Tab-separated table of C-alpha atoms in Angstrom:
chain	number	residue	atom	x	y	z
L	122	UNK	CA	0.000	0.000	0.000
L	123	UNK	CA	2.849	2.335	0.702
L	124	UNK	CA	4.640	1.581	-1.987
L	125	UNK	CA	1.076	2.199	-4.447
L	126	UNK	CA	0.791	5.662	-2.686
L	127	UNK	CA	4.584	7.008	-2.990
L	128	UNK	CA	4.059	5.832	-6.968
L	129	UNK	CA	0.702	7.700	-7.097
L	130	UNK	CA	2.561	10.370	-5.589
L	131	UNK	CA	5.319	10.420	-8.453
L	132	UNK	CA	2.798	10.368	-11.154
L	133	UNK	CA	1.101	13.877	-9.326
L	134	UNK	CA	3.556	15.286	-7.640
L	135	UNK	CA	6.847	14.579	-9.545
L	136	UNK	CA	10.224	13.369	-8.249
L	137	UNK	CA	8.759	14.816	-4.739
L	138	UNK	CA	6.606	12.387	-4.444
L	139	UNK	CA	9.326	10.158	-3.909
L	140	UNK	CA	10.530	12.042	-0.594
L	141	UNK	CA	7.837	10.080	0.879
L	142	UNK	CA	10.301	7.019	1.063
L	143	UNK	CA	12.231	8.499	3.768
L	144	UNK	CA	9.821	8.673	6.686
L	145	UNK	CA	8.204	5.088	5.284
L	146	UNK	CA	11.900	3.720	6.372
L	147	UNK	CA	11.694	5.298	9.852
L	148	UNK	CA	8.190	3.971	10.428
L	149	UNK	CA	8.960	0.435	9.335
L	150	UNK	CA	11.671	0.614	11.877
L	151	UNK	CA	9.647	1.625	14.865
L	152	UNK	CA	6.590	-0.988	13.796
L	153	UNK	CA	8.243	-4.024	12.597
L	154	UNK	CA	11.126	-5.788	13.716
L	155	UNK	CA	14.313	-4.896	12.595
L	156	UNK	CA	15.384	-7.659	10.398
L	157	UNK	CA	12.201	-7.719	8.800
L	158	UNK	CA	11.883	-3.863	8.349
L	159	UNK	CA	15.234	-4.332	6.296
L	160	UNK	CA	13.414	-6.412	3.933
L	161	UNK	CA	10.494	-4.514	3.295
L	162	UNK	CA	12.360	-1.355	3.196
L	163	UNK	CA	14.865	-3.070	0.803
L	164	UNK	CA	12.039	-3.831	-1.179
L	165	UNK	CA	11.003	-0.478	-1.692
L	166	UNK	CA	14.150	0.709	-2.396
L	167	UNK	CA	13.991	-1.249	-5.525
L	168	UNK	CA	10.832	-1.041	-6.337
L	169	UNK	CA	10.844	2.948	-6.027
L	170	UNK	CA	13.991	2.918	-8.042
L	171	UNK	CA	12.823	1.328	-10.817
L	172	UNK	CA	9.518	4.061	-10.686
L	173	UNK	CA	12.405	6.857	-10.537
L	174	UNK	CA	14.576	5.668	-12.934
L	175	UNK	CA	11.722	5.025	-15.792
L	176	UNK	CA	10.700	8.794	-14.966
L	177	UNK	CA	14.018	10.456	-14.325
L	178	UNK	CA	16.716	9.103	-15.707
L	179	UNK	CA	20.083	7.387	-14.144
L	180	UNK	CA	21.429	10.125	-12.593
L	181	UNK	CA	18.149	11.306	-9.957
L	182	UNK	CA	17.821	7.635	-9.250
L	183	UNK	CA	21.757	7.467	-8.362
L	184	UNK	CA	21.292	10.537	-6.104
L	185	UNK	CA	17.775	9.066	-4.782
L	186	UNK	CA	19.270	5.561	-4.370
L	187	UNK	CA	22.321	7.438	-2.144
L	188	UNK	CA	20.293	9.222	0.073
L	189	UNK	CA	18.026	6.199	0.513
L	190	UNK	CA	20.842	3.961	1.716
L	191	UNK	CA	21.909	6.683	3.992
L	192	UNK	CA	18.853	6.765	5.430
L	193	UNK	CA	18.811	2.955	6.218
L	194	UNK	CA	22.308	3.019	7.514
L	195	UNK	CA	21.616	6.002	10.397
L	196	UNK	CA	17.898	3.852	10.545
L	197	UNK	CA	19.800	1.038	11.731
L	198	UNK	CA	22.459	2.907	13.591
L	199	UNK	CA	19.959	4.704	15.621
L	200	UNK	CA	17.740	1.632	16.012
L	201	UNK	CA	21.253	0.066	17.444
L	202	UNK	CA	21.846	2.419	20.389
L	203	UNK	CA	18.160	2.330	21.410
L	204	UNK	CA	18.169	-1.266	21.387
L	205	UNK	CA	21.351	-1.193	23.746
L	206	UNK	CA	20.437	1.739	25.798
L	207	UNK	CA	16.962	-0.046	26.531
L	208	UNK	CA	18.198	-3.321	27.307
L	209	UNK	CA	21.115	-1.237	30.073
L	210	UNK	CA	17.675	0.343	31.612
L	211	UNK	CA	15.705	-3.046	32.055
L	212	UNK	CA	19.183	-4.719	33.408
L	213	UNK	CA	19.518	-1.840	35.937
L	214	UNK	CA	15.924	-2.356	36.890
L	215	UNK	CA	16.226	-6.230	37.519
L	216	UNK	CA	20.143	-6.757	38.340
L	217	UNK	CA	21.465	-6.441	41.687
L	218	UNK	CA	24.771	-4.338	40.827
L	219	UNK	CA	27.082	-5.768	43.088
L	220	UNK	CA	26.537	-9.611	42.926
L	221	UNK	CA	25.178	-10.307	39.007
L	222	UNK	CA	21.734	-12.069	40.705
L	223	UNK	CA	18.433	-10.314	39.605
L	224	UNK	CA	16.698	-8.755	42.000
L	225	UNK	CA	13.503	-9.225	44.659
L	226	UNK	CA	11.539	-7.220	41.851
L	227	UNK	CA	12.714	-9.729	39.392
L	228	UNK	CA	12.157	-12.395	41.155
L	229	UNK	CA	8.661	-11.706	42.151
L	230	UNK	CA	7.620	-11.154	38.840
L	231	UNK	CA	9.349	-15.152	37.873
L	232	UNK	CA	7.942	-16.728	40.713
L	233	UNK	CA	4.546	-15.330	40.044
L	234	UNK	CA	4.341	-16.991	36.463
L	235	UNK	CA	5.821	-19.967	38.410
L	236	UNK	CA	2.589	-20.192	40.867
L	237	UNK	CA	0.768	-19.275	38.101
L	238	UNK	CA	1.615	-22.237	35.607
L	239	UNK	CA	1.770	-24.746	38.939
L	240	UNK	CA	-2.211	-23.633	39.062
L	241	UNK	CA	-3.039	-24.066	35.479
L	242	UNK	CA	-0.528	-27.021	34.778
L	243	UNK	CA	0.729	-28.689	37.861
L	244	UNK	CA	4.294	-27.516	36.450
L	245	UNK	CA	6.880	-28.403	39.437
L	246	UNK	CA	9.389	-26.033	40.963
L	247	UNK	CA	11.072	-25.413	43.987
L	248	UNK	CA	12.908	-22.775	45.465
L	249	UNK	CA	16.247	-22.329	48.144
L	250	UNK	CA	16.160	-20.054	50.402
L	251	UNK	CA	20.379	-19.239	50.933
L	252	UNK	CA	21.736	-17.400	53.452
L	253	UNK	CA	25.415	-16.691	54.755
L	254	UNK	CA	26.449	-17.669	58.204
L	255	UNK	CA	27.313	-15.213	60.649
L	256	UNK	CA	27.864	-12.753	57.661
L	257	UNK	CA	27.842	-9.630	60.286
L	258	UNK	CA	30.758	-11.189	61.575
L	259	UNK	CA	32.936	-11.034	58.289
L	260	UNK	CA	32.083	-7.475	57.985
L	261	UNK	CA	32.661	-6.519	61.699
L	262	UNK	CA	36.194	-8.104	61.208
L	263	UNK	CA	37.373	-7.936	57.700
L	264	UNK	CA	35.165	-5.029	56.684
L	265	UNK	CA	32.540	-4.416	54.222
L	266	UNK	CA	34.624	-4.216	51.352
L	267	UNK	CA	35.702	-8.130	52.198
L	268	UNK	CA	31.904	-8.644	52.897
L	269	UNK	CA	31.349	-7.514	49.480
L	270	UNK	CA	33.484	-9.715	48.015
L	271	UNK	CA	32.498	-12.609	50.084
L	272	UNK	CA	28.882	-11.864	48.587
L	273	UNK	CA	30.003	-11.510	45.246
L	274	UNK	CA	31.736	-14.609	45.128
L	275	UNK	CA	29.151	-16.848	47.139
L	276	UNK	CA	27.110	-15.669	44.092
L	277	UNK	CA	29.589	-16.743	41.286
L	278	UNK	CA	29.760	-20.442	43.449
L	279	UNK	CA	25.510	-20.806	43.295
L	280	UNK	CA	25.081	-19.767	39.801
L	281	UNK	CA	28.659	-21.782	38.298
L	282	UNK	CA	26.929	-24.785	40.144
L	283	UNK	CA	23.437	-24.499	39.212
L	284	UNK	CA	22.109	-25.297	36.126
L	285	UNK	CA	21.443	-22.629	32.913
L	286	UNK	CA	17.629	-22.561	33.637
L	287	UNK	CA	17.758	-21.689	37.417
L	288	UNK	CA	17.862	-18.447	37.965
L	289	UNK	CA	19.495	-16.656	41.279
L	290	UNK	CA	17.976	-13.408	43.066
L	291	UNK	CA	19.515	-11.571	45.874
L	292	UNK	CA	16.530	-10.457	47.951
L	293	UNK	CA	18.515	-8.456	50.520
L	294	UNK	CA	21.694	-8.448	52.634
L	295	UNK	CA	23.331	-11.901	52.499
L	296	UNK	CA	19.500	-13.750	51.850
L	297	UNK	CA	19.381	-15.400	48.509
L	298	UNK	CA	16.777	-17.022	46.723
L	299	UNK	CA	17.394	-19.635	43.750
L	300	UNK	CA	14.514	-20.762	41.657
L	301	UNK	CA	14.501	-24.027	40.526
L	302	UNK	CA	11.896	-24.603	38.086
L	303	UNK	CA	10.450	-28.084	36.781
L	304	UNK	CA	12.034	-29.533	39.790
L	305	UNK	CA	10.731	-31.891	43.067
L	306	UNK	CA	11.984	-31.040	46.404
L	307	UNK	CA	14.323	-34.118	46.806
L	308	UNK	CA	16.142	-32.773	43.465
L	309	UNK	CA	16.214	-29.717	45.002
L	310	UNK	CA	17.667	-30.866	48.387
L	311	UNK	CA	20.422	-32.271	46.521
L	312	UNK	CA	21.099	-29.646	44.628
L	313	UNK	CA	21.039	-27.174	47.987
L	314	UNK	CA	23.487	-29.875	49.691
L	315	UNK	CA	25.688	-29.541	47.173
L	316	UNK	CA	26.046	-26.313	47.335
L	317	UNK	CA	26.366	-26.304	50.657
L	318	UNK	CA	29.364	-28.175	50.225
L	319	UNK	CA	30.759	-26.076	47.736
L	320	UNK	CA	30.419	-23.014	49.450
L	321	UNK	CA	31.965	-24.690	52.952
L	322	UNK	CA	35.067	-25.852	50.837
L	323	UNK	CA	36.065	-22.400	48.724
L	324	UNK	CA	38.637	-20.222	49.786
L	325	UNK	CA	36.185	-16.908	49.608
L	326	UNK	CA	38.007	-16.131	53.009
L	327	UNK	CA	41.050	-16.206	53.835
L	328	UNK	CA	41.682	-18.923	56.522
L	329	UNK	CA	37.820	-18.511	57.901
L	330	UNK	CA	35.637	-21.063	56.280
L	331	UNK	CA	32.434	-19.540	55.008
L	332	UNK	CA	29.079	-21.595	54.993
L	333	UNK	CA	24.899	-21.057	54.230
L	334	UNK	CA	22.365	-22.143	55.598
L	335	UNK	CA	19.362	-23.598	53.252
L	336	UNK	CA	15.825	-23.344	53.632
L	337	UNK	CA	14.321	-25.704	50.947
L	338	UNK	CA	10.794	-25.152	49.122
L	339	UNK	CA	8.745	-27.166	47.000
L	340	UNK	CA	5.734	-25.133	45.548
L	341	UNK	CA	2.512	-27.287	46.504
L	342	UNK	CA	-0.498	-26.981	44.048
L	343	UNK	CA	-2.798	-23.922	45.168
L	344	UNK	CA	-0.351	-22.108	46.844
L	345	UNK	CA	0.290	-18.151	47.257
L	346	UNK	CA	3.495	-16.818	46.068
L	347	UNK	CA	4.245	-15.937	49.282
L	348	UNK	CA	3.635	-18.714	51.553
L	349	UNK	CA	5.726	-20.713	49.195
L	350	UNK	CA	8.605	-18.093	50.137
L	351	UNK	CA	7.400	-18.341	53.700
L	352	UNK	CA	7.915	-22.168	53.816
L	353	UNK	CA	11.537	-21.923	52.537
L	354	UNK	CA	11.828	-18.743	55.305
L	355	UNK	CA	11.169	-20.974	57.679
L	356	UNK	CA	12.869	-23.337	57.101
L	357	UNK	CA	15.832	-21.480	56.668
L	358	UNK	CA	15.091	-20.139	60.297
L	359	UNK	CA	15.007	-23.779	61.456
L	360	UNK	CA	18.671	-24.628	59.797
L	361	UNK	CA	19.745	-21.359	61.673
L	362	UNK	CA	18.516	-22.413	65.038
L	363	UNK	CA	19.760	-26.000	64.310
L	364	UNK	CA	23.164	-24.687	64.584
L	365	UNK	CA	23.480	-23.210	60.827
L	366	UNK	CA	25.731	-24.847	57.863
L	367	UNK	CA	22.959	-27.093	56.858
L	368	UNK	CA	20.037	-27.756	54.425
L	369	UNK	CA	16.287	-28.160	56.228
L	370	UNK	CA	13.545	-29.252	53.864
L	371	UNK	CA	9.681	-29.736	54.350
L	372	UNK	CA	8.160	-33.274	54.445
L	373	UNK	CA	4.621	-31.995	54.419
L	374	UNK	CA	3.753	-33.389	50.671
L	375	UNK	CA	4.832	-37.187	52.430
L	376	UNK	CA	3.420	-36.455	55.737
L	377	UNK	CA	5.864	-36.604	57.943
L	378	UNK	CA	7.762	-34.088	59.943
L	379	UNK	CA	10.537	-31.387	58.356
L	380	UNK	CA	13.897	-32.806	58.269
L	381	UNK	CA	17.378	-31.695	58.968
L	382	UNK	CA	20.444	-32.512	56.921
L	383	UNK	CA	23.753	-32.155	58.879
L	384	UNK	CA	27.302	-32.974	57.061
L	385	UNK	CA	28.979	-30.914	59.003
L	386	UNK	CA	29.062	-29.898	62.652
L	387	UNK	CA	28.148	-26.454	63.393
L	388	UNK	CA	31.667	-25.876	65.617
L	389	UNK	CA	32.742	-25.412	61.884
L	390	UNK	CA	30.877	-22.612	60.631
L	391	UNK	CA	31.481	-19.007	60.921
């Protein structure tokens, strides 16, 4: 249709009816996506051309043609930054800048489409509910810049051991949550001992060993958003009062009572 009405436009209007093919470029860009606003627009490039050139003569089409791919190269240049400078703003607005982990915003918004497909599909998931030992400690002693790092690299340990699809969020302080979805609670617990483990044995302080505590989740069918991150608070509370360093999960789904894993003693931790 645009292409009918710039050649109408030639007929009345002369070779300025063929201006029209610059703001056609800039709105295919802004409706269409861009690979497939290159095509159309590279479509009308030719097809306009050939209009110009049966009217005109080789050397308007030339200068037409020139100014045409111009105006596709700063089209796509433009398009370029915007596309980067937008996806910079939605990182800011779901990253947590000092550990790479999204953020509670982030995560509210994932494990709200989790609840949401459990309801409609019975889709597992589970969640771990992570949080540092005695992290007050490392910043009372070593100070916060060492508590930073500690964070940052407890962080780099959950999401190098988790798999691509799980997805970590820092929720505050040294509390993290990591979202597990399409998995049971025993996966889960194994997963959460192992990283236990891996945290307990790294070298993220220098002669101190540093260890989490996990509170362990499985999403039951019919259940809020946030008693499903209540569960895992409390039992995260539970593997704190236990003596810390450990993984606690829920038993309700089997009825019996939560259960405590211990590898290590407590004496250990920070």
């Amino acid at each position: 249709a645009i292409i009918a009405g710039i050649g109408i436009s030639l007929k009345t209007r002369g070779i300025f009816g063929s201006f029209w093919s610059y703001p056609t470029v800039l709105f295919l860009f802004f409706i269409l996506p861009r690979r497939v606003a290159n095509i159309y627009i590279c479509a009308l490039l030719a097809v306009v051309s050939a209009m110009v050139y049966s009217s005109y003569g080789p050397v308007v089409t030339i200068r037409f043609v020139m100014t045409m791919l111009l105006t596709i190269l700063y089209s796509n240049i433009f398009v370029s930054m915007t596309g980067r400078l937008q996806g910079r703003l939605l990182e800011q607005t779901i990253i947590d800048p000092l550990t790479g982990a999204f953020n509670r915003r982030h995560m509210e918004s994932c494990l709200g489409d989790a609840v949401e497909r459990n309801r409609r599909n019975g889709t597992l998931a589970s969640l771990l509910l992570l949080d540092i030992d005695y992290f007050k400690r490392i910043n009372d002693q070593f100070g916060h810049a060492v508590g930073d790092e500690v964070l940052k690299g407890v962080a780099a340990l959950i999401k190098q051991r988790a798999r691509k699809l799980d997805l970590l969020f820092r929720i505050g302080g040294e509390e993290f949550i990591l979202f597990l979805p399409d998995t049971c609670e025993d996966d889960a617990v194994t997963l959460a001992e192992h990283l236990r483990v891996s945290v307990a044995e790294s070298d993220l302080l220098a002669d101190r060993p540093v260890t989490v505590s996990v509170g362990v989740s499985e999403l039951q069918v019919g259940e809020s958003l946030g008693a499903w991150v209540n569960h895992a608070d409390e039992r995260l509370y539970r593997a704190k009062e236990a003596g810390r360093n450990r993984v606690v999960r829920g038993s309700e789904r089997l009825g019996e009572s939560p259960a405590s894993l211990q590898v290590e003693p407590a004496s250990q931790a920070l």
